[in-house]
GROMACS .gro file of N, CA and C in nm:
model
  273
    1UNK      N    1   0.085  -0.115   0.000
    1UNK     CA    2   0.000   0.000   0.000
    1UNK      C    3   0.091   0.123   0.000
    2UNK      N    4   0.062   0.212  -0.089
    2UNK     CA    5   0.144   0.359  -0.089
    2UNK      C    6   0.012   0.447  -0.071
    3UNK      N    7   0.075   0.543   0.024
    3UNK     CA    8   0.020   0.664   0.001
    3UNK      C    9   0.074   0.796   0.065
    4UNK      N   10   0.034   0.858  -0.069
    4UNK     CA   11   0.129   1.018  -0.110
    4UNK      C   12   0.046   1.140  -0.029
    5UNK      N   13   0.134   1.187   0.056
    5UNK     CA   14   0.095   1.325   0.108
    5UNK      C   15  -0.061   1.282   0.182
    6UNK      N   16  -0.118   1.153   0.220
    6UNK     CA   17  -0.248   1.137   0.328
    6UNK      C   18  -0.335   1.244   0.380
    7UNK      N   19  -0.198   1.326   0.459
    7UNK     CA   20  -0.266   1.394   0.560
    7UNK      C   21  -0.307   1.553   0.501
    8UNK      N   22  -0.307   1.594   0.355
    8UNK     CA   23  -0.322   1.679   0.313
    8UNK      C   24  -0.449   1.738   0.355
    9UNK      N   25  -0.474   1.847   0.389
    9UNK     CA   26  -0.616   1.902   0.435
    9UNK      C   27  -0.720   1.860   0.497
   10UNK      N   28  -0.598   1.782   0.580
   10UNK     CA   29  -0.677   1.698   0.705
   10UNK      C   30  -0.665   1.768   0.847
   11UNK      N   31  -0.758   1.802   0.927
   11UNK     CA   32  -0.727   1.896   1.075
   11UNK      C   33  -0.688   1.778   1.173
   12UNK      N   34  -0.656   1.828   1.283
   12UNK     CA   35  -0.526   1.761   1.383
   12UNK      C   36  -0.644   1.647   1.403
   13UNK      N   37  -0.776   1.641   1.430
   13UNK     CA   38  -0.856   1.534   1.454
   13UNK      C   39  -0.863   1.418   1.362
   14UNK      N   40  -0.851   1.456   1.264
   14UNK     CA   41  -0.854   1.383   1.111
   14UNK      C   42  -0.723   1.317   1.117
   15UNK      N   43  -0.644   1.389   1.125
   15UNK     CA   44  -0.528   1.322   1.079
   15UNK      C   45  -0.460   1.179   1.192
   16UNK      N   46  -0.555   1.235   1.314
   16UNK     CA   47  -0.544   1.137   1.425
   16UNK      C   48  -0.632   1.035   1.427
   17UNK      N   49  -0.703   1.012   1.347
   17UNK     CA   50  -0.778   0.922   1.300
   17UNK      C   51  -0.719   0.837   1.211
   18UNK      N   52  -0.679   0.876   1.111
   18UNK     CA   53  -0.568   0.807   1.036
   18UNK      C   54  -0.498   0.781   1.056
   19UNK      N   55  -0.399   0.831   1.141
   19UNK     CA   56  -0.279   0.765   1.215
   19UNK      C   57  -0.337   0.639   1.313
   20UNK      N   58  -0.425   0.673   1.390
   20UNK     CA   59  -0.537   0.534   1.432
   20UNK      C   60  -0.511   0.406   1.334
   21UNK      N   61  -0.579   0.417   1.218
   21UNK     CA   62  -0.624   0.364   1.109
   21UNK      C   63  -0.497   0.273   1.083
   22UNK      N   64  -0.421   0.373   1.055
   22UNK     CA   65  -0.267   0.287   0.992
   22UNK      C   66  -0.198   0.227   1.086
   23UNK      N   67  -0.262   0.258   1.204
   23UNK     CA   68  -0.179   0.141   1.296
   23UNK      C   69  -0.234   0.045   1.308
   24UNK      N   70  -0.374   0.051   1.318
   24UNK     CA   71  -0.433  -0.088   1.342
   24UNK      C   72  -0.419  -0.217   1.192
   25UNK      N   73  -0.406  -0.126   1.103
   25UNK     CA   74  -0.346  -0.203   0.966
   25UNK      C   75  -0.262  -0.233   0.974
   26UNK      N   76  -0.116  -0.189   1.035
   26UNK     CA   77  -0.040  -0.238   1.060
   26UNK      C   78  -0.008  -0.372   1.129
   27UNK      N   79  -0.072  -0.297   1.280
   27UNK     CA   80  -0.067  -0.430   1.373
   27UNK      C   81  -0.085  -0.556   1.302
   28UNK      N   82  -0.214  -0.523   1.248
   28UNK     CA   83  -0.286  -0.656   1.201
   28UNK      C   84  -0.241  -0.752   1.086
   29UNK      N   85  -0.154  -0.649   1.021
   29UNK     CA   86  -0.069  -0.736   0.909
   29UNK      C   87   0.111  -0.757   0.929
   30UNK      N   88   0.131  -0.745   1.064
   30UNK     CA   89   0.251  -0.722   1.071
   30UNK      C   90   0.319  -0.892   1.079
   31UNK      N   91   0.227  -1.005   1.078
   31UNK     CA   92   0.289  -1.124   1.053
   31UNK      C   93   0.274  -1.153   0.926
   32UNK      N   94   0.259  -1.056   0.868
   32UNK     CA   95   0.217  -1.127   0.687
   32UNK      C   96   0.338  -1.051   0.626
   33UNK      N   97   0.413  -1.182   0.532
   33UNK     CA   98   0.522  -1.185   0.480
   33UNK      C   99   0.509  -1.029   0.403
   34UNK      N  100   0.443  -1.030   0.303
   34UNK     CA  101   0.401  -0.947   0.167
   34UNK      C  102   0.283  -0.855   0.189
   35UNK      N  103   0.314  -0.808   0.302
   35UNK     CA  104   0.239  -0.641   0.356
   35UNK      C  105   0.349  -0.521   0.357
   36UNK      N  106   0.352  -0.461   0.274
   36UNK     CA  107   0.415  -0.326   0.252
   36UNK      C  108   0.330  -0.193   0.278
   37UNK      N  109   0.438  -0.085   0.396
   37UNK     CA  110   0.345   0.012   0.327
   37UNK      C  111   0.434   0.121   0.354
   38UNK      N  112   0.420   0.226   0.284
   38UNK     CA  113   0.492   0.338   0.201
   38UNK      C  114   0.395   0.491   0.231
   39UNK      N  115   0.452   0.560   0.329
   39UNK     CA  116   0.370   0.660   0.357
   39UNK      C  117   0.461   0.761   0.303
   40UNK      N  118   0.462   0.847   0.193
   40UNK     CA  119   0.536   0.974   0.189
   40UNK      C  120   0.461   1.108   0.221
   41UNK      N  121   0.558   1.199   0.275
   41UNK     CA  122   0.458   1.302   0.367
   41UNK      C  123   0.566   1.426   0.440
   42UNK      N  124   0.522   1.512   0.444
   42UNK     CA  125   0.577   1.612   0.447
   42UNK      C  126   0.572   1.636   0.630
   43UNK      N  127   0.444   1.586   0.689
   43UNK     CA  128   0.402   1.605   0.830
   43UNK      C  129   0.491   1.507   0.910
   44UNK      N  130   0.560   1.589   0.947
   44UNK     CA  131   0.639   1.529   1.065
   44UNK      C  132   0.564   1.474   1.208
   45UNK      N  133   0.473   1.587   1.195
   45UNK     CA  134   0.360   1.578   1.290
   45UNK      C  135   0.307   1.458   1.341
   46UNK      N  136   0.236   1.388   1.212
   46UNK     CA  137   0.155   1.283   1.146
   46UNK      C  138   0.271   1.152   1.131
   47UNK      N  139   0.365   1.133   1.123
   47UNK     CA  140   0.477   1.069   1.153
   47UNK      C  141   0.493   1.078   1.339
   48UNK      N  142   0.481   1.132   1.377
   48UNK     CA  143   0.497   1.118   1.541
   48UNK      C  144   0.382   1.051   1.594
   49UNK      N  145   0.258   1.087   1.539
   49UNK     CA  146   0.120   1.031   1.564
   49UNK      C  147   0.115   0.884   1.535
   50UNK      N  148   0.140   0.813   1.448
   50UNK     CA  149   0.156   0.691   1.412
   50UNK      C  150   0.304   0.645   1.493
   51UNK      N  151   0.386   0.659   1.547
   51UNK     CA  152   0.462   0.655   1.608
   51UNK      C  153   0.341   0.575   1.800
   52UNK      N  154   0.346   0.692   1.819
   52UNK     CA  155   0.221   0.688   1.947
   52UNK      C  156   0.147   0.614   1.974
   53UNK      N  157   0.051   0.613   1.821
   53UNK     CA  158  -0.055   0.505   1.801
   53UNK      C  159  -0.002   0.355   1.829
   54UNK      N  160   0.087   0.323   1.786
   54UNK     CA  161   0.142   0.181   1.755
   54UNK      C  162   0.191   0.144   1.858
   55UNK      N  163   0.278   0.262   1.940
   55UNK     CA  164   0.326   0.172   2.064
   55UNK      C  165   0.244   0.182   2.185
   56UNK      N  166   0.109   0.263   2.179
   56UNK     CA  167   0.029   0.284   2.239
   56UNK      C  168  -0.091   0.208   2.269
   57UNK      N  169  -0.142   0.199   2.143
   57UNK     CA  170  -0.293   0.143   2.091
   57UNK      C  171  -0.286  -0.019   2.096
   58UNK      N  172  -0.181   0.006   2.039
   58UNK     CA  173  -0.161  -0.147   1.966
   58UNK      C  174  -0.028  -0.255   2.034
   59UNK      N  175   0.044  -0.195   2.076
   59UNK     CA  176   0.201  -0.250   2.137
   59UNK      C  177   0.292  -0.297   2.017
   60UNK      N  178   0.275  -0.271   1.939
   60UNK     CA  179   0.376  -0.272   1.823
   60UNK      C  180   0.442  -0.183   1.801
   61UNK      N  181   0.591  -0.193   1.780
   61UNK     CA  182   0.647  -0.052   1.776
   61UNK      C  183   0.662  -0.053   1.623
   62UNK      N  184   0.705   0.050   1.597
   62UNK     CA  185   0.772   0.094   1.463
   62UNK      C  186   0.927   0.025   1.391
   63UNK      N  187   0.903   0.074   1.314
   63UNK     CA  188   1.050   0.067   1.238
   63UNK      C  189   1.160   0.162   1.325
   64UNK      N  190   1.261   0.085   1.368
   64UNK     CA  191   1.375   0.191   1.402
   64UNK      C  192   1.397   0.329   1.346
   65UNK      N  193   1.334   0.339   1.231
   65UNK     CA  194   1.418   0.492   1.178
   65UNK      C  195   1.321   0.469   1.012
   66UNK      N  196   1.299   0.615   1.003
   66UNK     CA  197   1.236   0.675   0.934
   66UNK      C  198   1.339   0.715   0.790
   67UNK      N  199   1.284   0.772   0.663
   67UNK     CA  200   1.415   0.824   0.592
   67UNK      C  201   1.356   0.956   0.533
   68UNK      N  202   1.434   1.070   0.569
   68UNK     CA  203   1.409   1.203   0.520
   68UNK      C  204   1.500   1.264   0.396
   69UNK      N  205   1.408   1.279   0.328
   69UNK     CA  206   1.460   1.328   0.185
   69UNK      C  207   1.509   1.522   0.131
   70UNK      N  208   1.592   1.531   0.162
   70UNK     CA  209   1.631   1.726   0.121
   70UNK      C  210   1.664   1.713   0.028
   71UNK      N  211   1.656   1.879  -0.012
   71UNK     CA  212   1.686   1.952  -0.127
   71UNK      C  213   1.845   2.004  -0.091
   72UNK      N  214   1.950   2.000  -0.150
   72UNK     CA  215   2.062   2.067  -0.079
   72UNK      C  216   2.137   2.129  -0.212
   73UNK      N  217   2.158   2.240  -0.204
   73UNK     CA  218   2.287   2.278  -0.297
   73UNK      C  219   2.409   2.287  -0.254
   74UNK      N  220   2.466   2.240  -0.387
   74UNK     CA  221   2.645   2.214  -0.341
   74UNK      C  222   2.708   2.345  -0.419
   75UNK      N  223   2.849   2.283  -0.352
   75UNK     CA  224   2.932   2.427  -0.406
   75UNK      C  225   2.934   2.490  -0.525
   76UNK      N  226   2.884   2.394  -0.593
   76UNK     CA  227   2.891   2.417  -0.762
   76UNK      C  228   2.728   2.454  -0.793
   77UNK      N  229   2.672   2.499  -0.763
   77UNK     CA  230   2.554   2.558  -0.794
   77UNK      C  231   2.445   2.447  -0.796
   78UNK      N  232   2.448   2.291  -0.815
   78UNK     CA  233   2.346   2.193  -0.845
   78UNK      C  234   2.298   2.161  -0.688
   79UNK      N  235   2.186   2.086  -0.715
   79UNK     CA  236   2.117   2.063  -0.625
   79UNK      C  237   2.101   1.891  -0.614
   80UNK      N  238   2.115   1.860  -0.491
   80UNK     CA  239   2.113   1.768  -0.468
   80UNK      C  240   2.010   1.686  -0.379
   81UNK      N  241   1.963   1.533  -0.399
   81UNK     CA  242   1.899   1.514  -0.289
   81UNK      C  243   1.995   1.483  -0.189
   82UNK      N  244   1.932   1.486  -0.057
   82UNK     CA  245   1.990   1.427   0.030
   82UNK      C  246   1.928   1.335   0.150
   83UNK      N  247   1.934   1.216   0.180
   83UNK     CA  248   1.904   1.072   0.244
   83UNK      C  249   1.894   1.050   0.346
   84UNK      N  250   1.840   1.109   0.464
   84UNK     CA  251   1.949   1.082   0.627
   84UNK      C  252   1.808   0.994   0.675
   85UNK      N  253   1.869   0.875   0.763
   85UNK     CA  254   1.827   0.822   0.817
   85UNK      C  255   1.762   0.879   0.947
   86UNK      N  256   1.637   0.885   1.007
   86UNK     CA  257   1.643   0.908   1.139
   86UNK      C  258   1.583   0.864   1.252
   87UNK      N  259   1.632   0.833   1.367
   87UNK     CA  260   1.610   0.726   1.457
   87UNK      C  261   1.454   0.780   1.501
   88UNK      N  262   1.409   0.694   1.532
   88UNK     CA  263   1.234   0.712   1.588
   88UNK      C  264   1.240   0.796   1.713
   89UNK      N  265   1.357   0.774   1.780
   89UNK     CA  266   1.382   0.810   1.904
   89UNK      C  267   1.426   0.970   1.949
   90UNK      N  268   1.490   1.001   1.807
   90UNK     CA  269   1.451   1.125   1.778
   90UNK      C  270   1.351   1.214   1.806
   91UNK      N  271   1.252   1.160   1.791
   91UNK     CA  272   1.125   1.236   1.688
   91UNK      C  273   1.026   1.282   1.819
   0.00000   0.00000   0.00000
C-alpha cells in the first residue's frame, strides 16, 4: 500500500484518526510476509502520531528509523537530494 501526502487538508482530529487507522493495519498485518506500506509526507507531525498510536494502541512498535529526503545545494551551484536516516527516538 502507498500513500502520497495522506494527511493533506486533514485537521489535527482527522489526521489522528488516520494515524489510528494505519496502525491498526499495521498491527494486524505485521505477521504477513508481503504487507508493505509506504507513507510519503511532508508532516512530521503525522509521523509522530503513528509513532504513538502503535506503541500505544496497539504495542507494536515501529521501524527503528524513518528516511528524510532534502533539497541541498552544493558548491557548484546543483542541487542535490539528500538521504538521512532518522532514529524514531529522535522524533
Amino acid at each position: 500500500m502507498a500513500l502520497d501526502e495522506p494527511t493533506t487538508n486533514l485537521d489535527h482530529e482527522n489526521k489522528r484518526g488516520l494515524a489510528i487507522a494505519l496502525a491498526q493495519i499495521i498491527a494486524s498485518r505485521a505477521a504477513q510476509s508481503n504487507f508493505q506500506l509506504l507513507v510519503i509526507t511532508h508532516d512530521e507531525d503525522f509521523v509522530s502520531m503513528m509513532k504513538l498510536e502503535l506503541s500505544s494502541q496497539t504495542g507494536f512498535s515501529m521501524p527503528e528509523r524513518y528516511y528524510q529526503v532534502a533539497r541541498e545545494e552544493s558548491s557548484d551551484g546543483r542541487f542535490y537530494s539528500k538521504i538521512t536516516a532518522i532514529d524514531w527516538d529522535d522524533l
